[in-house]
Coordinates of C-alpha atoms and ligand atoms in Angstrom, one line a residue:
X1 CA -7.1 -24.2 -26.6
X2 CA -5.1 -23.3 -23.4
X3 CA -2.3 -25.3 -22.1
X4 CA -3.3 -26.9 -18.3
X5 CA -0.9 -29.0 -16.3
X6 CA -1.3 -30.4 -13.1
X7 CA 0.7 -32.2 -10.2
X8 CA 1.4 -35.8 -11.1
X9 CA -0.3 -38.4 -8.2
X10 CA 2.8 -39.7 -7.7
X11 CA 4.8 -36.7 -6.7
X12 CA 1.5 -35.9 -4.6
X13 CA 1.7 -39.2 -2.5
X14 CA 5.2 -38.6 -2.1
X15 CA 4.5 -34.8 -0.7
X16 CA 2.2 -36.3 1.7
X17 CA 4.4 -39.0 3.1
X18 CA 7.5 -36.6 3.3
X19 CA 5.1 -33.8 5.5
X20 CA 4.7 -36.6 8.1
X21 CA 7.7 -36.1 8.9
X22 CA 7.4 -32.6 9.9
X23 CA 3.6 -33.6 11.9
X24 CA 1.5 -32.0 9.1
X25 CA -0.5 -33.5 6.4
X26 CA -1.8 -32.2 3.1
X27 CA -4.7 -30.8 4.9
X28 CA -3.2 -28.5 7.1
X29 CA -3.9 -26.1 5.3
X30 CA -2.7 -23.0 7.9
X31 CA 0.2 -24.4 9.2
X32 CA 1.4 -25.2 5.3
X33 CA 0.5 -21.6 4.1
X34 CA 2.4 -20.4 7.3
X35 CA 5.6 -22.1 5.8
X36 CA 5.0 -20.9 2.4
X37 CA 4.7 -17.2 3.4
X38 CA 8.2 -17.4 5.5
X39 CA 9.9 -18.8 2.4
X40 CA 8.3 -16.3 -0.1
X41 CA 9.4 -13.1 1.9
X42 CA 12.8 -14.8 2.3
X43 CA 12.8 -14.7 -1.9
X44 CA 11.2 -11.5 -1.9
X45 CA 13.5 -10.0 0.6
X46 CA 16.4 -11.7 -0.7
X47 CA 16.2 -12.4 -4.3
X48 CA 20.1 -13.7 -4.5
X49 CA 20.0 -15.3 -1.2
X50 CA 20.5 -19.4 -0.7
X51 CA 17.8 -21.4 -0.3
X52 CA 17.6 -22.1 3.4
X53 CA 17.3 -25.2 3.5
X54 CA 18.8 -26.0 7.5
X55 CA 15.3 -24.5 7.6
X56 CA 12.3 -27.2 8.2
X57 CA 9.8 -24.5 6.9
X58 CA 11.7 -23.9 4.1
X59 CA 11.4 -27.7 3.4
X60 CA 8.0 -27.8 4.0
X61 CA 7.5 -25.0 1.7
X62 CA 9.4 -26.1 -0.8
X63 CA 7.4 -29.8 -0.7
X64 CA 3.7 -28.4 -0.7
X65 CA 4.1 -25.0 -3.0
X66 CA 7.4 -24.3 -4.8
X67 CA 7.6 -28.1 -6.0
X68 CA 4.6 -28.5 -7.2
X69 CA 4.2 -25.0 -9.1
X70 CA 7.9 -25.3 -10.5
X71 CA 6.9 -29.0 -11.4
X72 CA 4.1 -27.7 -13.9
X73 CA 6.1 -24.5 -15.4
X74 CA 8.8 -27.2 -15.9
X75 CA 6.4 -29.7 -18.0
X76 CA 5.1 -26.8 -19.7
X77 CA 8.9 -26.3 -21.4
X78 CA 9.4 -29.9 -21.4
X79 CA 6.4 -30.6 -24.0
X80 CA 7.7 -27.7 -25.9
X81 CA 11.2 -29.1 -26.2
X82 CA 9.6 -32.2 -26.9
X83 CA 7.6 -30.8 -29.8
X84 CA 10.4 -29.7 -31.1
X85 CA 12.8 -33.2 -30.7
X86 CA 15.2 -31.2 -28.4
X87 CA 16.1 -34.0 -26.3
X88 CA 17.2 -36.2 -29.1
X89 CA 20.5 -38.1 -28.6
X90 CA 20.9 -36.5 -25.3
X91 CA 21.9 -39.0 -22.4
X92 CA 23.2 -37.1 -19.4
X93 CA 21.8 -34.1 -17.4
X94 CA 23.6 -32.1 -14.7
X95 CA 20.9 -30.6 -13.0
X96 CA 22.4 -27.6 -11.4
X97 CA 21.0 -26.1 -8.3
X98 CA 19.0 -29.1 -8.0
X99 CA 17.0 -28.5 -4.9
X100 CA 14.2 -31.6 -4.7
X101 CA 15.0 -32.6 -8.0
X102 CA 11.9 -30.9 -9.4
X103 CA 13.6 -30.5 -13.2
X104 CA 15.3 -33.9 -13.1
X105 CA 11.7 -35.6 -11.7
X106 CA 9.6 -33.6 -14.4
X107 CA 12.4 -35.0 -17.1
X108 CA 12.4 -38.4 -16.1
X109 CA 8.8 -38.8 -16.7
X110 CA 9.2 -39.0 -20.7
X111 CA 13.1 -38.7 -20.6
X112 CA 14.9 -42.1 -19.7
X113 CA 18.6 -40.2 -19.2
X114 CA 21.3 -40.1 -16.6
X115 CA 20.7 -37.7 -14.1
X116 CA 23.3 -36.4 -11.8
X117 CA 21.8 -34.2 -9.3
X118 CA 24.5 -31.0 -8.0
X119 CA 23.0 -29.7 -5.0
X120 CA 25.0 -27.8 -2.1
X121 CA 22.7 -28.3 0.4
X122 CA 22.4 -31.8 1.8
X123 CA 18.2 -32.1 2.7
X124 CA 16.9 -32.5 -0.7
X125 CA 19.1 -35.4 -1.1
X126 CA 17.4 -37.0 1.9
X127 CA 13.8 -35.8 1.1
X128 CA 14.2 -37.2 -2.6
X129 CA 15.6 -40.7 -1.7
X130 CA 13.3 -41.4 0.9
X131 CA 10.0 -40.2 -0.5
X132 CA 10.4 -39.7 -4.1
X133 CA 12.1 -43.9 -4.5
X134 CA 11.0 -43.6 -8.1
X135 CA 13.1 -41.1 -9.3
X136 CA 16.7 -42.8 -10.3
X137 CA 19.4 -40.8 -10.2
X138 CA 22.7 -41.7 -10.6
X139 CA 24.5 -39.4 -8.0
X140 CA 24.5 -36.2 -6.0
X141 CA 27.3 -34.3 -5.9
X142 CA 28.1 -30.8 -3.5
X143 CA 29.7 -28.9 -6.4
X144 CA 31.0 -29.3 -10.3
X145 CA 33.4 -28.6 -12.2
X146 CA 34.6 -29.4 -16.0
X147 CA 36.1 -32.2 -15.4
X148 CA 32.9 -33.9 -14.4
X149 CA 32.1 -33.5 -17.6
X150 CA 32.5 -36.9 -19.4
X151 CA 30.7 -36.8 -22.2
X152 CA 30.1 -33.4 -23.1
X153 CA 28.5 -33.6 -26.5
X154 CA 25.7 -36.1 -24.9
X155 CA 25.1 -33.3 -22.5
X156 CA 22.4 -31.1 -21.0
X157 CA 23.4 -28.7 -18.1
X158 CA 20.0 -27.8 -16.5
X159 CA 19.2 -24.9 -14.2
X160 CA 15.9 -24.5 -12.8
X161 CA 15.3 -21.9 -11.1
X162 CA 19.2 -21.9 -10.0
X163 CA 20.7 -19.2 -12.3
X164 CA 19.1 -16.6 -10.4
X165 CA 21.6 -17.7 -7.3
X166 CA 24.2 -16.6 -9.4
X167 CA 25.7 -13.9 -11.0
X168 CA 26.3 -15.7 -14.6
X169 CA 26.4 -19.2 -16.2
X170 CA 29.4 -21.6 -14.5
X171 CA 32.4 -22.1 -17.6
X172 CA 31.5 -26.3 -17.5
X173 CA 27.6 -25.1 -19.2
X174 CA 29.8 -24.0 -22.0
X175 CA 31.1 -27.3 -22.8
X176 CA 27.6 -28.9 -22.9
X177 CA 26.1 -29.8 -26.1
X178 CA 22.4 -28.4 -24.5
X179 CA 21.1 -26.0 -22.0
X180 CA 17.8 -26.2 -20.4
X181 CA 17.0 -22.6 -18.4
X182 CA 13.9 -21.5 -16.4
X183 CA 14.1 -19.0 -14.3
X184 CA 11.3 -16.8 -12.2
X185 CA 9.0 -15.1 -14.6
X186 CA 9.8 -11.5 -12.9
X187 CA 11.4 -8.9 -15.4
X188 CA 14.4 -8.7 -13.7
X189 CA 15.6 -12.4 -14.1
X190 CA 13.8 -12.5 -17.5
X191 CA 15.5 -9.8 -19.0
X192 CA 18.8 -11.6 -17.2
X193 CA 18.3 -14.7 -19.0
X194 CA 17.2 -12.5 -22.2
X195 CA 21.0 -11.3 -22.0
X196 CA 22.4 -15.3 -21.6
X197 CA 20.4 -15.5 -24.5
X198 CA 22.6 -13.2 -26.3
X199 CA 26.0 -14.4 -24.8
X200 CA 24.7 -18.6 -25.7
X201 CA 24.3 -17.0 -29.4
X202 CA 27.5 -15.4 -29.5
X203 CA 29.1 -18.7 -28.2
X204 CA 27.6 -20.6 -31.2
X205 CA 25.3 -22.0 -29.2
X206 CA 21.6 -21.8 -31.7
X207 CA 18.1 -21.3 -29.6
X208 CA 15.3 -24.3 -29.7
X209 CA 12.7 -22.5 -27.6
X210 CA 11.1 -20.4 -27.4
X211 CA 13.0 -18.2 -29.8
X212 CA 11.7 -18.7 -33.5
X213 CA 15.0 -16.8 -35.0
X214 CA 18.7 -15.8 -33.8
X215 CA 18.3 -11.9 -34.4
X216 CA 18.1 -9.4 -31.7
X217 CA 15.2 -10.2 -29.1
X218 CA 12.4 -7.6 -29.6
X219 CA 11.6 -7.5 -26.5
X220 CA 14.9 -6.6 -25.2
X221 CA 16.0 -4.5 -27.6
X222 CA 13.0 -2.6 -28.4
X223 CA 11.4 -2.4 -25.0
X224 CA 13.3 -1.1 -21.9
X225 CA 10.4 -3.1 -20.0
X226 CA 9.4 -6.7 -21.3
X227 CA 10.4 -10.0 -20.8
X228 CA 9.6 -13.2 -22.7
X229 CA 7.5 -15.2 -21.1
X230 CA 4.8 -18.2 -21.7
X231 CA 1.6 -19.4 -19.7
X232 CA 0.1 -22.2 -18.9
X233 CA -3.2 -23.2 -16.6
X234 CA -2.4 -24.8 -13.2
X235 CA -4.6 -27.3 -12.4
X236 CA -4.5 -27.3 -8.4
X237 CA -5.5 -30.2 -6.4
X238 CA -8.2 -29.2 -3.6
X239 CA -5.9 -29.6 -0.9
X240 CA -3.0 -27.2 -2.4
X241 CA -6.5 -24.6 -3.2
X242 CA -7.5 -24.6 0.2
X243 CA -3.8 -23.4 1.1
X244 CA -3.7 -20.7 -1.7
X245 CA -6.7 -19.6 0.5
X246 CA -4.2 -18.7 3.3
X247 CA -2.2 -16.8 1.2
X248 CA -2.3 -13.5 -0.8
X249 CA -1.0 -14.9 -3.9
X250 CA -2.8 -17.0 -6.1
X251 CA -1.8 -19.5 -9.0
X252 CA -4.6 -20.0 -11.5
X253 CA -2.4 -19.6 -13.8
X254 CA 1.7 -19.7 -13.9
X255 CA 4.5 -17.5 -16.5
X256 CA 7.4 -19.2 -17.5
X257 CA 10.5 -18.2 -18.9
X258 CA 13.0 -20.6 -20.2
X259 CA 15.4 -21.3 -23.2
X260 CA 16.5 -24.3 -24.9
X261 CA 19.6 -24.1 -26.8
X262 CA 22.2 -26.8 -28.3
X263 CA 25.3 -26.6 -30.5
X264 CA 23.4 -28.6 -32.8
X265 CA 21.4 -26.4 -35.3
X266 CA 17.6 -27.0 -34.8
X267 CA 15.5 -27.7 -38.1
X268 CA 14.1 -24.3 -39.7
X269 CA 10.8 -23.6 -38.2
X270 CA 8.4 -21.7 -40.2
X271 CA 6.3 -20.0 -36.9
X272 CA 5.6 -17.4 -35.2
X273 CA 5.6 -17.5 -31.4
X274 CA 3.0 -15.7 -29.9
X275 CA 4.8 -13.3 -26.8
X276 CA 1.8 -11.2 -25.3
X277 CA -1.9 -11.8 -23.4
X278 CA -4.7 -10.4 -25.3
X279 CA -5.2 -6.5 -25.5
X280 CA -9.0 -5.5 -25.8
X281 CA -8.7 -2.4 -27.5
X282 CA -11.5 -0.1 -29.6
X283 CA -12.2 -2.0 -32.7
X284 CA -9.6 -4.9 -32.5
X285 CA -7.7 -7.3 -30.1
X286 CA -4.3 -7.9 -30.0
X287 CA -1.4 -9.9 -29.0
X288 CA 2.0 -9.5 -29.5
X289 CA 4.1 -12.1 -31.1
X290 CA 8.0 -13.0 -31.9
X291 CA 8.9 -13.7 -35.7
X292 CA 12.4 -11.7 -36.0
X293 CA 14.0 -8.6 -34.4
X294 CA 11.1 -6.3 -34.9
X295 CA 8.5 -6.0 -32.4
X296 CA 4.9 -7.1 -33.6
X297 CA 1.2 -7.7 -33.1
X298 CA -1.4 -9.5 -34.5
X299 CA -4.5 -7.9 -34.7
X300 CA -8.1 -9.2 -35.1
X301 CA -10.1 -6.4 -36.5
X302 CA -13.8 -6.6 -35.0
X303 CA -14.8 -5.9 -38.8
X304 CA -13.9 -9.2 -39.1
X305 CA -15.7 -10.9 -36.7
X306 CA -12.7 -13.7 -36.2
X307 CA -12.2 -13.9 -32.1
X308 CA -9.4 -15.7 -30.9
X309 CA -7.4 -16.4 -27.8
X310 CA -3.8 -17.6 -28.4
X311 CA -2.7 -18.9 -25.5
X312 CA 0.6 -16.8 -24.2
X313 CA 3.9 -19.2 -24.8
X314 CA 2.2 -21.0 -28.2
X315 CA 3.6 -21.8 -31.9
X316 CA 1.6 -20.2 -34.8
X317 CA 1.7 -21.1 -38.6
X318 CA 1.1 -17.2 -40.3
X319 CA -0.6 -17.1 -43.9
X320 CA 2.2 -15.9 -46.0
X321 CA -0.3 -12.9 -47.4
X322 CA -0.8 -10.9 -44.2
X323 CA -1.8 -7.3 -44.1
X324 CA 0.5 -5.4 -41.9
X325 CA 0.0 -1.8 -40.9
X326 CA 2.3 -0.4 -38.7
X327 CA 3.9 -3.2 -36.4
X328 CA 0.7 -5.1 -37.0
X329 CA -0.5 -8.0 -38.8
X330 CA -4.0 -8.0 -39.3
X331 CA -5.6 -11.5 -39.1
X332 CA -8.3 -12.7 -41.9
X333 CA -8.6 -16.3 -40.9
X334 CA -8.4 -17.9 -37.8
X335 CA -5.2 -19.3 -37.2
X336 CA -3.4 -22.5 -36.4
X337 CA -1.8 -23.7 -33.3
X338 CA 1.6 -25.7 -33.8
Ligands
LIG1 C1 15.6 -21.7 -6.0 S1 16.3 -23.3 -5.8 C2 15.8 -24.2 -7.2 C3 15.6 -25.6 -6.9 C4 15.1 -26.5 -8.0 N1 16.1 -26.5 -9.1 C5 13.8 -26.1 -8.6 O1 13.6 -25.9 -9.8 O2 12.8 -26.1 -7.8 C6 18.0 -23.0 -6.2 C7 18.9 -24.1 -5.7 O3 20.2 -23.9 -6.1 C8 21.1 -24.4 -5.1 N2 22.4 -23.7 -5.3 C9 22.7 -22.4 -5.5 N3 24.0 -22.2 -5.7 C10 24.6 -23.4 -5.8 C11 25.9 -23.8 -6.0 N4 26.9 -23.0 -6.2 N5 26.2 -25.2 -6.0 C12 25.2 -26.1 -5.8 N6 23.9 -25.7 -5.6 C13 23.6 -24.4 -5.6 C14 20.4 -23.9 -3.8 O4 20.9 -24.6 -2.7 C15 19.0 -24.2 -4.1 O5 18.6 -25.5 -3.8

């Protein structure tokens, strides 16, 4: 069973009203993927750099590509946090780095809290009042600072896709009861937010998702390579397919890395998450999956004649007698998905 998520209709009516305002529509397909490409060699070329949003292509881009692919990753950790009551007794977000809103908007579809929206620029502001009416918010502020902080222990900071515009977490996260972090599935921000991960522990904070334990992340300290991350199936309208056409990257499917943590201690889970794609290898498949500090694989023996495909990102009960063999656990039965 592998985890799709699509663009809501409603942020898609709003995309198209806002592109009127720039003279394009959802079908223009070139001039869209035009914008696009600008914007993604601006990340690539710069990835520290502001946002430029004075930039009409960058708005344009952000509206028809980086909106609605951030928008899915984003629900993608939201059901998991979800699964997992994370957002219990939470009532106020500080969505840091805000940019159109994309976190706050995906959150305020299940998540009826107080969202207060820090952006430094001043166009997503406009673009989200006037085209996405409703999304509530109740203000937008330039900058923070801990004394915005009201009511700290009701609190989620959230920072989507912002951390990687700065160089570590601002002091005010600290106070926060919660933290909500995604940030670009490339190994250098993923092993970066691997390393918050680390700091939030040390802090007291304790890890919802996607962790399954507090030890030492495998995949940090037993790989100088890998990074944690999910995926999940994007279900692309046509119009945002014929765009992909223009360009050389493609989105079937999107990686994710995020954490959840809280102050609060999170009910013992007894799962294992599963870390890795499938490797086809001679006379078993594999996938690599996060239990503890060590690093470890479920295998499927061909013997066996069990297939299975985890999807990348999911929660696995593990029969308590398992074979292991190495740094793998050999799989008799098929298993279940959380
Ligand atoms: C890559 S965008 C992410 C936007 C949005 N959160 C998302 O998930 O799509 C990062 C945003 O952080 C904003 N930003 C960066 N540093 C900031 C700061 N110190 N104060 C306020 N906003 C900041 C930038 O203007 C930009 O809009």
């Amino acid at each position: 069973m592998q985890r799709h998520f699509s663009v809501p209709a409603n942020f898609e009516t709003a995309i198209a009203q806002a592109l009127a305002d720039y003279k394009l529509s959802l079908n223009d397909s070139k001039e869209l993927a035009k914008c696009v490409l600008a914007l993604s060699d601006f990340f690539i070329n710069e990835p520290e750099g502001q946002t430029p949003w004075h930039e009409s292509w960058a708005q344009v881009a952000y509206l028809c590509y980086y909106l609605p692919l951030n928008a899915a990753r984003l629900r993608a950790v939201i059901a998991e946090g979800e699964k997992r009551g994370f957002f219990q007794d939470l009532e106020e977000v500080m969505d840091f780095g805000a940019g159109l809103a994309t976190a706050s908007l995906s959150l305020s579809e299940s998540q009826n809290l107080k969202y207060t929206l820090i952006e430094r620029a001043a166009e997503p502001q406009r673009l989200i009042e006037k085209y996405f009416p409703f999304f509530k918010s109740e203000e937008w502020i330039r900058t923070i600072n801990k004394s915005k902080i009201k009511n700290p222990g009701k609190t989620l900071a959230l920072f989507s896709y912002s951390l990687t515009e700065l160089s570590d977490l601002p002091d005010w996260a600290y106070d926060c009861e919660a933290l909500m972090i995604a940030e670009p599935s490339t190994q250098q921000d993923g092993r970066k937010l691997m390393q918050v991960r680390t700091k939030l522990l040390e802090k007291g904070f304790h890890v919802w998702a996607p962790c399954t334990h507090e030890g030492p992340c495998p995949l940090l300290t037993q790989s100088k390579t890998d990074w944690c991350h999910d995926r999940i199936h994007f279900d692309a309208p046509k119009w945002f397919l014929s765009m992909e056409e223009q360009l050389p990257m493609k989105n079937r499917t999107l990686t994710t890395s995020y954490l959840l943590v809280r102050k609060t201690k999170p009910a013992p889970i007894h799962a294992a998450r599963v870390v890795g794609d499938t490797l086809k290898e001679k006379g078993k498949d594999r996938q690599m999956i996060c239990r503890g500090p060590d690093r470890e694989f479920l295998a499927w023996m061909h013997k066996f004649k069990i297939q299975q495909e985890i999807p990348r990102g999911a929660l696995i009960e593990l029969p308590p007698d398992l074979q292991k063999v190495s740094n793998e656990l050999r799989v008799p039965v098929e298993l279940t998905i959380k």
